[in-house]
Short mmCIF file of C-alpha atoms in Angstrom, two decimals:
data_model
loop_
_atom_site.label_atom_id
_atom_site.label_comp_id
_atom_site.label_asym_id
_atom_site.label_seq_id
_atom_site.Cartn_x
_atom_site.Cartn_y
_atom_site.Cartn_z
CA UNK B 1 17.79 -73.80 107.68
CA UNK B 2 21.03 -75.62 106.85
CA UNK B 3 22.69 -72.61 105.77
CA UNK B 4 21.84 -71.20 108.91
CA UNK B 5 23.10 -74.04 110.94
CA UNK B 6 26.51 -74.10 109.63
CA UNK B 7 26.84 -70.35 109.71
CA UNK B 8 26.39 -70.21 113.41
CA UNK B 9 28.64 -73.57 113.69
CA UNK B 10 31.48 -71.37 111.39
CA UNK B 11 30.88 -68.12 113.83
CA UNK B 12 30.99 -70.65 117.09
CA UNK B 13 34.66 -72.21 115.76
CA UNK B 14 35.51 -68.26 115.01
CA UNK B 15 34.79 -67.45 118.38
CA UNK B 16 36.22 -70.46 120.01
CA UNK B 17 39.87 -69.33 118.73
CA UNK B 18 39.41 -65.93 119.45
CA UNK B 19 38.83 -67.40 122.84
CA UNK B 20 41.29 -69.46 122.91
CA UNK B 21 44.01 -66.80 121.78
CA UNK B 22 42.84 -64.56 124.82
CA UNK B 23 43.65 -67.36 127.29
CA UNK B 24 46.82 -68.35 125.73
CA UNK B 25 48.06 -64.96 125.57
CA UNK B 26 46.98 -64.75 129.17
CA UNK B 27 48.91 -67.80 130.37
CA UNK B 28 51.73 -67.29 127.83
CA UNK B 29 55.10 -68.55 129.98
CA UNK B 30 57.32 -65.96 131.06
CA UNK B 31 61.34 -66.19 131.10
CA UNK B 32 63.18 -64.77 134.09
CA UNK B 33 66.64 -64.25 135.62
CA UNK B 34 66.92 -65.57 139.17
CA UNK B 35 68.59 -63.18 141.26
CA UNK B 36 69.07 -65.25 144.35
CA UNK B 37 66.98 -68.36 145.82
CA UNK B 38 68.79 -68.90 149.45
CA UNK B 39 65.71 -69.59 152.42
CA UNK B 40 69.02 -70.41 154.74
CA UNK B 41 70.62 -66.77 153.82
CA UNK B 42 68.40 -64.85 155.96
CA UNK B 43 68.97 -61.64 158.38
CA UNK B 44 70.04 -62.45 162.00
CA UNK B 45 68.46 -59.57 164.10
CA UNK B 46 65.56 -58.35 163.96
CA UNK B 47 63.81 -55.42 165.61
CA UNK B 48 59.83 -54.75 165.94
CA UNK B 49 58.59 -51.45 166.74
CA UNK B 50 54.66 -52.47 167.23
CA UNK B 51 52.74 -48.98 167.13
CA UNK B 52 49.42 -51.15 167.39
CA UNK B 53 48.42 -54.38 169.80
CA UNK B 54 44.30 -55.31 170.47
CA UNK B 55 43.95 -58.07 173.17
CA UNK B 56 40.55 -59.05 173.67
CA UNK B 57 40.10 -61.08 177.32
CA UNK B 58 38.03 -62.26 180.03
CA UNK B 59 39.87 -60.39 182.37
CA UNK B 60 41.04 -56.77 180.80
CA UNK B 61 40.60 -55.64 177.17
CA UNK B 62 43.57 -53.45 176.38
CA UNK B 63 44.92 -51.76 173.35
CA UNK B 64 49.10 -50.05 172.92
CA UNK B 65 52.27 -50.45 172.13
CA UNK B 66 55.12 -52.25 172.32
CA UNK B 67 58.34 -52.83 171.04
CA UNK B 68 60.22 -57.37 169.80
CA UNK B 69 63.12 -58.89 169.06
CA UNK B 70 64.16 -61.87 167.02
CA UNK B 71 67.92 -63.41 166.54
CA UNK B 72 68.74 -66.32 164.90
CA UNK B 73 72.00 -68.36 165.43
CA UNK B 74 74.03 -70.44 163.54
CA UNK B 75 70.18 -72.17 162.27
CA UNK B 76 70.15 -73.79 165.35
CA UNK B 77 68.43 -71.39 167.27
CA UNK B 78 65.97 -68.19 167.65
CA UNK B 79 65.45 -66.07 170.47
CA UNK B 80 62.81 -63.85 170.83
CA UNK B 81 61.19 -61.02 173.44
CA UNK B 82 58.82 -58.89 173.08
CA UNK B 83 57.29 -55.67 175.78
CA UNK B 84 53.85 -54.52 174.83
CA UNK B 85 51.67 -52.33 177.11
CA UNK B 86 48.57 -49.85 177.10
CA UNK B 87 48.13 -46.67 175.75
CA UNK B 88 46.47 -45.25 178.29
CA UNK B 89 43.74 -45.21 180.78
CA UNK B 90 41.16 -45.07 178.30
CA UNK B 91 42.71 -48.21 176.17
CA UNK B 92 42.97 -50.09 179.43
CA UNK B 93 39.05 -51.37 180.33
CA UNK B 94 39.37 -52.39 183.51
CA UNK B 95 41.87 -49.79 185.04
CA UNK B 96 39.14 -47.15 182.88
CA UNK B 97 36.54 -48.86 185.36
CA UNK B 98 38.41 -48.23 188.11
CA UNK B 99 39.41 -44.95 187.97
CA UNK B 100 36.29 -43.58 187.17
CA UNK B 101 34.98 -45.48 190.38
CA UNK B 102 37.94 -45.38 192.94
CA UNK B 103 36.53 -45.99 196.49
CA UNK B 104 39.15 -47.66 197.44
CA UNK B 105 42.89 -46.96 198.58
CA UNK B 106 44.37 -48.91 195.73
CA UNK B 107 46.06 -47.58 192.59
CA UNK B 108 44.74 -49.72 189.49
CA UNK B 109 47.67 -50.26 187.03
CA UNK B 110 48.12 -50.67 183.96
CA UNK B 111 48.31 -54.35 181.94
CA UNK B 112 52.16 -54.78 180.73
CA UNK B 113 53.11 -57.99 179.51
CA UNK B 114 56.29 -59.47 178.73
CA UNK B 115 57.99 -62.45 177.49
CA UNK B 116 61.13 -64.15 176.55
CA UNK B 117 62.30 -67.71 175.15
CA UNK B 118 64.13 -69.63 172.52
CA UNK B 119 63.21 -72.09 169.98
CA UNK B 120 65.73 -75.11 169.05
CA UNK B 121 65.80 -76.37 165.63
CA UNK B 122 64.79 -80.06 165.92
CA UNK B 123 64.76 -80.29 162.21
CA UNK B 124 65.52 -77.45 159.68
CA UNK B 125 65.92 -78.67 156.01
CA UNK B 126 65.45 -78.05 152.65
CA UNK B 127 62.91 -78.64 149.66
CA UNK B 128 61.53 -77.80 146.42
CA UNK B 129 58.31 -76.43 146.22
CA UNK B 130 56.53 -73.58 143.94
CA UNK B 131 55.68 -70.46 144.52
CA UNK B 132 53.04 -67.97 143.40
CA UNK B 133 54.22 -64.37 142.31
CA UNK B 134 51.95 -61.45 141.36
CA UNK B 135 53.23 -59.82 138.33
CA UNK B 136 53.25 -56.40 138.35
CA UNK B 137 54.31 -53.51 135.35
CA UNK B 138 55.14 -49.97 135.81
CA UNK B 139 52.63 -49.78 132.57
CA UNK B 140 49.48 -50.06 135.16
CA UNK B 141 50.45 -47.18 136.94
CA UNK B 142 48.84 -45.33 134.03
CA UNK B 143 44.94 -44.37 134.97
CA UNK B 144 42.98 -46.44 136.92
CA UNK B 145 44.12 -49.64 134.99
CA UNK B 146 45.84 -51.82 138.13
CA UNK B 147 42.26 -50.92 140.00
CA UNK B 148 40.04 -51.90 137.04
CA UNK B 149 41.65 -55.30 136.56
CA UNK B 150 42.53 -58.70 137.83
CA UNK B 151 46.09 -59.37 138.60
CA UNK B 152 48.60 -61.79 136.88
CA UNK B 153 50.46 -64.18 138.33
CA UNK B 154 53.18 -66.93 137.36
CA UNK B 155 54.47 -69.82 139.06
CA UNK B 156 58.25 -70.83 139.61
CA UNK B 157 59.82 -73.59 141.38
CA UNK B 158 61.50 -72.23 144.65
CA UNK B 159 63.01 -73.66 147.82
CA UNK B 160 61.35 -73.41 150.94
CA UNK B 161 63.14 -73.88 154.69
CA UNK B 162 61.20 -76.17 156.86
CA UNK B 163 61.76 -75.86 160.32
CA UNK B 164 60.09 -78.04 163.14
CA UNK B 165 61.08 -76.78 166.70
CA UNK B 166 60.79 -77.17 170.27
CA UNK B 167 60.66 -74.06 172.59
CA UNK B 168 60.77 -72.54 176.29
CA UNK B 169 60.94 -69.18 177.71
CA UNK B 170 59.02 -66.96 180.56
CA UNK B 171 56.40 -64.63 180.85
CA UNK B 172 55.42 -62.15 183.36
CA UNK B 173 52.17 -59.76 182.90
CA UNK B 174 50.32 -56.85 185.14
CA UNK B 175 46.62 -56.13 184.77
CA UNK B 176 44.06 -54.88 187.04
CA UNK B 177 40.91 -56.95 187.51
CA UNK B 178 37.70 -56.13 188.60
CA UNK B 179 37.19 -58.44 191.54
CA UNK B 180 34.07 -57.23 192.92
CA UNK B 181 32.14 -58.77 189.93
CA UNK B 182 35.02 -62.24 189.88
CA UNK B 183 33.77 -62.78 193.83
CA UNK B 184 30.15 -62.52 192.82
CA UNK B 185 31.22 -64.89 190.01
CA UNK B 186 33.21 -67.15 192.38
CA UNK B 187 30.44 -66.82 195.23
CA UNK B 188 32.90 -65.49 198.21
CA UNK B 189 33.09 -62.57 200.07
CA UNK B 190 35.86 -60.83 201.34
CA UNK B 191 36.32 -60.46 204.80
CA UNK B 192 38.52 -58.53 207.17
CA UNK B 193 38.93 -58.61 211.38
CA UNK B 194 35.25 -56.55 211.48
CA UNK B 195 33.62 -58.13 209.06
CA UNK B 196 32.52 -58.36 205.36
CA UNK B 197 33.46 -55.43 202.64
CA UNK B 198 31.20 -52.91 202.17
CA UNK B 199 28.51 -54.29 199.24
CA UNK B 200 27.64 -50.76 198.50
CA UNK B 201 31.28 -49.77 196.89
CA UNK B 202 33.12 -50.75 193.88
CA UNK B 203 36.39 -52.74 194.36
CA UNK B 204 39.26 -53.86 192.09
CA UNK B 205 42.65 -55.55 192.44
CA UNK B 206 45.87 -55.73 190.72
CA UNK B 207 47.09 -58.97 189.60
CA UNK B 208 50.71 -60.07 188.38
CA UNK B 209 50.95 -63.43 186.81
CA UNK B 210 54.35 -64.98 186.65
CA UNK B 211 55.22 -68.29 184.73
CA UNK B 212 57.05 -70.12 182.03
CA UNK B 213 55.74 -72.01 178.78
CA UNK B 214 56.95 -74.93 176.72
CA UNK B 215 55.64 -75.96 173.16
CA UNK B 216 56.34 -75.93 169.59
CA UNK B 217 56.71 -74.39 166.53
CA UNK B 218 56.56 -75.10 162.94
CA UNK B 219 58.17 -72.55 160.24
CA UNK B 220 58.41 -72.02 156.42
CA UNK B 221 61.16 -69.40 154.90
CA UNK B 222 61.46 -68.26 151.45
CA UNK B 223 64.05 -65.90 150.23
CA UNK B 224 64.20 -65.44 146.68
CA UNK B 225 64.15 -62.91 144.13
CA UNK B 226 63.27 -63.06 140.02
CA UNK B 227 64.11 -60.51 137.03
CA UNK B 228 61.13 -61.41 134.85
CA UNK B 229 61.01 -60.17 130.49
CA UNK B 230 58.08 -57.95 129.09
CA UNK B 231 58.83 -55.00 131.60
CA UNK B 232 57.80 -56.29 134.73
CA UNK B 233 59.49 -55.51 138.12
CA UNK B 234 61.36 -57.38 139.90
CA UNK B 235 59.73 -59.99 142.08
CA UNK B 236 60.33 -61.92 145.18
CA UNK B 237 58.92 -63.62 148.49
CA UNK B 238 61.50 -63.43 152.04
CA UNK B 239 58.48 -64.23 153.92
CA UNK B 240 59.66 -66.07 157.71
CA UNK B 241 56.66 -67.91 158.82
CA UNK B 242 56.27 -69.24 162.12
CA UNK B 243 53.51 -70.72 163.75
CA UNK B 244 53.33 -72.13 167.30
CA UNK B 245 51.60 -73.83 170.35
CA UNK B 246 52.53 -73.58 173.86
CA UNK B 247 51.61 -74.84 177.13
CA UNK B 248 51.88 -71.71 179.99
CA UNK B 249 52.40 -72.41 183.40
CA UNK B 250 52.40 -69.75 186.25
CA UNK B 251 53.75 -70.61 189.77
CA UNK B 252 53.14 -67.22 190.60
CA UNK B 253 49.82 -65.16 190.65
CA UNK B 254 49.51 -62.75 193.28
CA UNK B 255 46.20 -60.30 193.50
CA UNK B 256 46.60 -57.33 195.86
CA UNK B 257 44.50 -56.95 198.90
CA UNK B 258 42.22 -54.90 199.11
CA UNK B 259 42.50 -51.62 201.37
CA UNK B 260 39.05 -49.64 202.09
CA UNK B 261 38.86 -46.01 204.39
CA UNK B 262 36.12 -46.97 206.20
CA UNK B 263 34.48 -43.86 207.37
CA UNK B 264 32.19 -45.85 209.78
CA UNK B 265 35.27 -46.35 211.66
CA UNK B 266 36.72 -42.81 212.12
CA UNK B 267 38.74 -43.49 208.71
CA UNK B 268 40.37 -46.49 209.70
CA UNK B 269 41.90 -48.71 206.41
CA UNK B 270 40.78 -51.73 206.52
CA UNK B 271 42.58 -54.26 204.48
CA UNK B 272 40.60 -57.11 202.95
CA UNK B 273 42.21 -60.80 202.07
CA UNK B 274 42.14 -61.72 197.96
CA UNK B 275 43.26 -65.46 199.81
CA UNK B 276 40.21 -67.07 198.74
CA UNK B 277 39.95 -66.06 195.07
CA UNK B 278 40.50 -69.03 193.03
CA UNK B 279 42.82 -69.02 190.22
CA UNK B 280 44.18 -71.23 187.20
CA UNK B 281 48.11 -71.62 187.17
CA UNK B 282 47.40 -73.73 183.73
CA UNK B 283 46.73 -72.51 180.07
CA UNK B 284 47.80 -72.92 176.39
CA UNK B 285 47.90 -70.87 173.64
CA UNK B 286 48.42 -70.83 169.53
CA UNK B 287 49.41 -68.65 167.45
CA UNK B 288 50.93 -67.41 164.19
CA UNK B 289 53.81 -65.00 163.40
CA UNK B 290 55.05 -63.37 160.29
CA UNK B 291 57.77 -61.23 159.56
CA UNK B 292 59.92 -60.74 156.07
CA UNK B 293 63.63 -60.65 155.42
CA UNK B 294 64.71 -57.28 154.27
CA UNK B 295 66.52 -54.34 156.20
CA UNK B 296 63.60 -52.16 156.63
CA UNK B 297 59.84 -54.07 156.51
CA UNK B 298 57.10 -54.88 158.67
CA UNK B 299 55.19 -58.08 160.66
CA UNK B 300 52.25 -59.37 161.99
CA UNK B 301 51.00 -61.62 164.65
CA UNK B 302 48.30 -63.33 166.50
CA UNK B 303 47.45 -65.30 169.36
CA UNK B 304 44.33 -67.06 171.19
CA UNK B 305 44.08 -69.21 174.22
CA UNK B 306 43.45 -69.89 177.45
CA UNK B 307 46.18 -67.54 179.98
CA UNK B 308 47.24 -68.62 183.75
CA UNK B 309 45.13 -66.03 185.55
CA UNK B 310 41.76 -66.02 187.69
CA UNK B 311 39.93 -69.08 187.81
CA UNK B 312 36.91 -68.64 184.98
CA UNK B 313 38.82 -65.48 183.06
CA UNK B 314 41.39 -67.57 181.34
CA UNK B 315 40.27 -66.36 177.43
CA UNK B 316 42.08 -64.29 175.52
CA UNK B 317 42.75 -63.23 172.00
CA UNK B 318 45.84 -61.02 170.60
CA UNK B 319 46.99 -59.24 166.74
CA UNK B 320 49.42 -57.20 166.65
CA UNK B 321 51.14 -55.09 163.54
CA UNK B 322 55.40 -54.49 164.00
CA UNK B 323 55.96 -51.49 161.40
CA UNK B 324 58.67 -50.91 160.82
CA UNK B 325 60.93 -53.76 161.36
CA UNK B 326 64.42 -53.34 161.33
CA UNK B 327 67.05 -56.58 160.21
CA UNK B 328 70.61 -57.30 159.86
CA UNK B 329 72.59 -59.97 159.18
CA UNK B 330 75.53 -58.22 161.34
CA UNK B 331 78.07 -58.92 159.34
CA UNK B 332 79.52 -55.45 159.17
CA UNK B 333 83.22 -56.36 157.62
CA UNK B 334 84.33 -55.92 153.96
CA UNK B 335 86.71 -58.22 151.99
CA UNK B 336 90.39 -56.67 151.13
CA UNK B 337 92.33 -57.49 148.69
CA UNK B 338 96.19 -56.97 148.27
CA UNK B 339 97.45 -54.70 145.31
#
């Protein structure tokens, strides 16, 4: 019985440094070459061609296209824009809705939105941190072997960009609504010089919202690049991370009347008053942005909040997917030297 003991305990201390060997190999350190580390030496311009948007809201869902900008100057500033609008008809819900059931004279249109501001750089500094890189080998190319296995990874101490700033721009958007179901919502009925609208028919409206917003932003840059040993590639992380929250405020929200043929009165059009629909000039939204600093990449965003729009319908959520993304840091000149 002892004999057995201590040959288990002798296997158990075998297998404990066989163990023990496989972890240190796995965590065995790494030497590298830093190629650059620089989170201030970033791109200036960059252009977003967004093949793909989903918004998700209480008054349209809507799926397109659009096309964003970002320059930096001086890392004081950023300015950004950014154009998005529907596919089509059939990616625009509402408008969908409303062609299929046009009784009325209106044309529905389709949601465009579009916005502009700048952010100023209250405080943009510097600090070390670490960061996490995937190592990767041309050596798991072969078979399935980078699909049949978990990932390595080092960490190295980096610098990261911190940047907390204030911002303010404008924002103008297009949508139709469907108001026949927001005035049973809003219990009113709309009226004209003979009377109520026809209950019988479907009726929409167009709505354009017009406003500004002021918030702010928090943002984390890393640029850097390593050369690690042992035949891996080269690594880096240039992602620009921004995240924000802004207060929106709309002056401006107009929603068409509505015009009817009535064929109970030899064709006349009849035009019926929107006056009475309530609406919410207020709202706030949050959001996150990516986006990475090389020449030819791609970005990501995503937004949810509460929109200036018809009283009730203020809910919305946004992603959207820029590929590609062009950057440059538009400095175009070369250095001469005399013979």
């Amino acid at each position: 019985m002892k004999k057995f003991f201590c040959l288990s305990f002798l296997l158990c201390i075998g297998s404990w440094h066989i163990l023990l060997a496989q972890v240190d190999f796995a965590n065995e350190a790494i030497t590298y070459e830093e190629l650059y580390d620089d989170p201030y030496a970033i791109n200036k311009l960059f252009v977003h061609l967004q093949p793909l948007y989903a918004e998700l809201s209480a008054t349209n869902v809507s799926a397109g296209f659009g096309i964003a900008g970002n320059y930096y100057l001086k890392d004081k500033f950023d300015f950004f824009g950014n154009l998005r609008q529907a596919y089509s008809t059939s990616f625009d819900y509402v408008r969908d809705i409303a062609m299929k059931n046009l009784e009325i004279e209106n044309r529905p249109q389709s949601f465009t939105f579009f916005e502009m501001g700048a952010t100023y750089h209250i405080k943009d500094e510097e600090s070390d941190t670490e960061t996490k890189l995937i190592l990767y080998s041309k050596r798991y190319q072969k078979g399935n072997r980078w699909a049949a296995q978990v990932p390595e990874h080092t960490v190295i101490p980096s610098k990261v960009r911190k940047i907390k700033g204030a911002r303010l721009g404008g924002f103008a958007y297009d949508t139709s609504i469907d108001l026949k179901r927001i005035a049973t919502e809003q219990n009113i009925i709309l009226t004209d010089d003979f009377g109520q609208i026809p209950s019988e028919i479907y009726y929409h409206s167009n709505q354009t919202v017009k406003g500004f917003f002021v918030g702010g932003t928090m943002g984390w840059i890393k640029n850097l690049a390593i050369k690690p040993d042992k035949g891996y590639g080269i690594l880096s992380d240039d992602l620009i991370l921004t995240t924000f929250l802004d207060i929106m405020i709309a002056p401006s929200i107009t929603i068409d009347d509505v015009y009817y043929r009535d064929p109970q009165h030899d064709n006349q059009i009849r035009r019926f008053s929107t006056e009475a629909v309530k609406k919410s000039i207020f709202g706030f939204r949050t959001g996150i942005e990516g986006k990475f600093n090389r020449e030819l990449g791609w970005a990501y965003g995503a937004e949810l909040g509460m929109r200036p729009t018809v009283s009730g319908r203020g809910f919305f959520a946004m992603v959207r997917i820029s590929l590609p993304v062009y950057s440059t840091n538009l400095d175009y000149g070369r250095e001469a030297f005399g013979k």
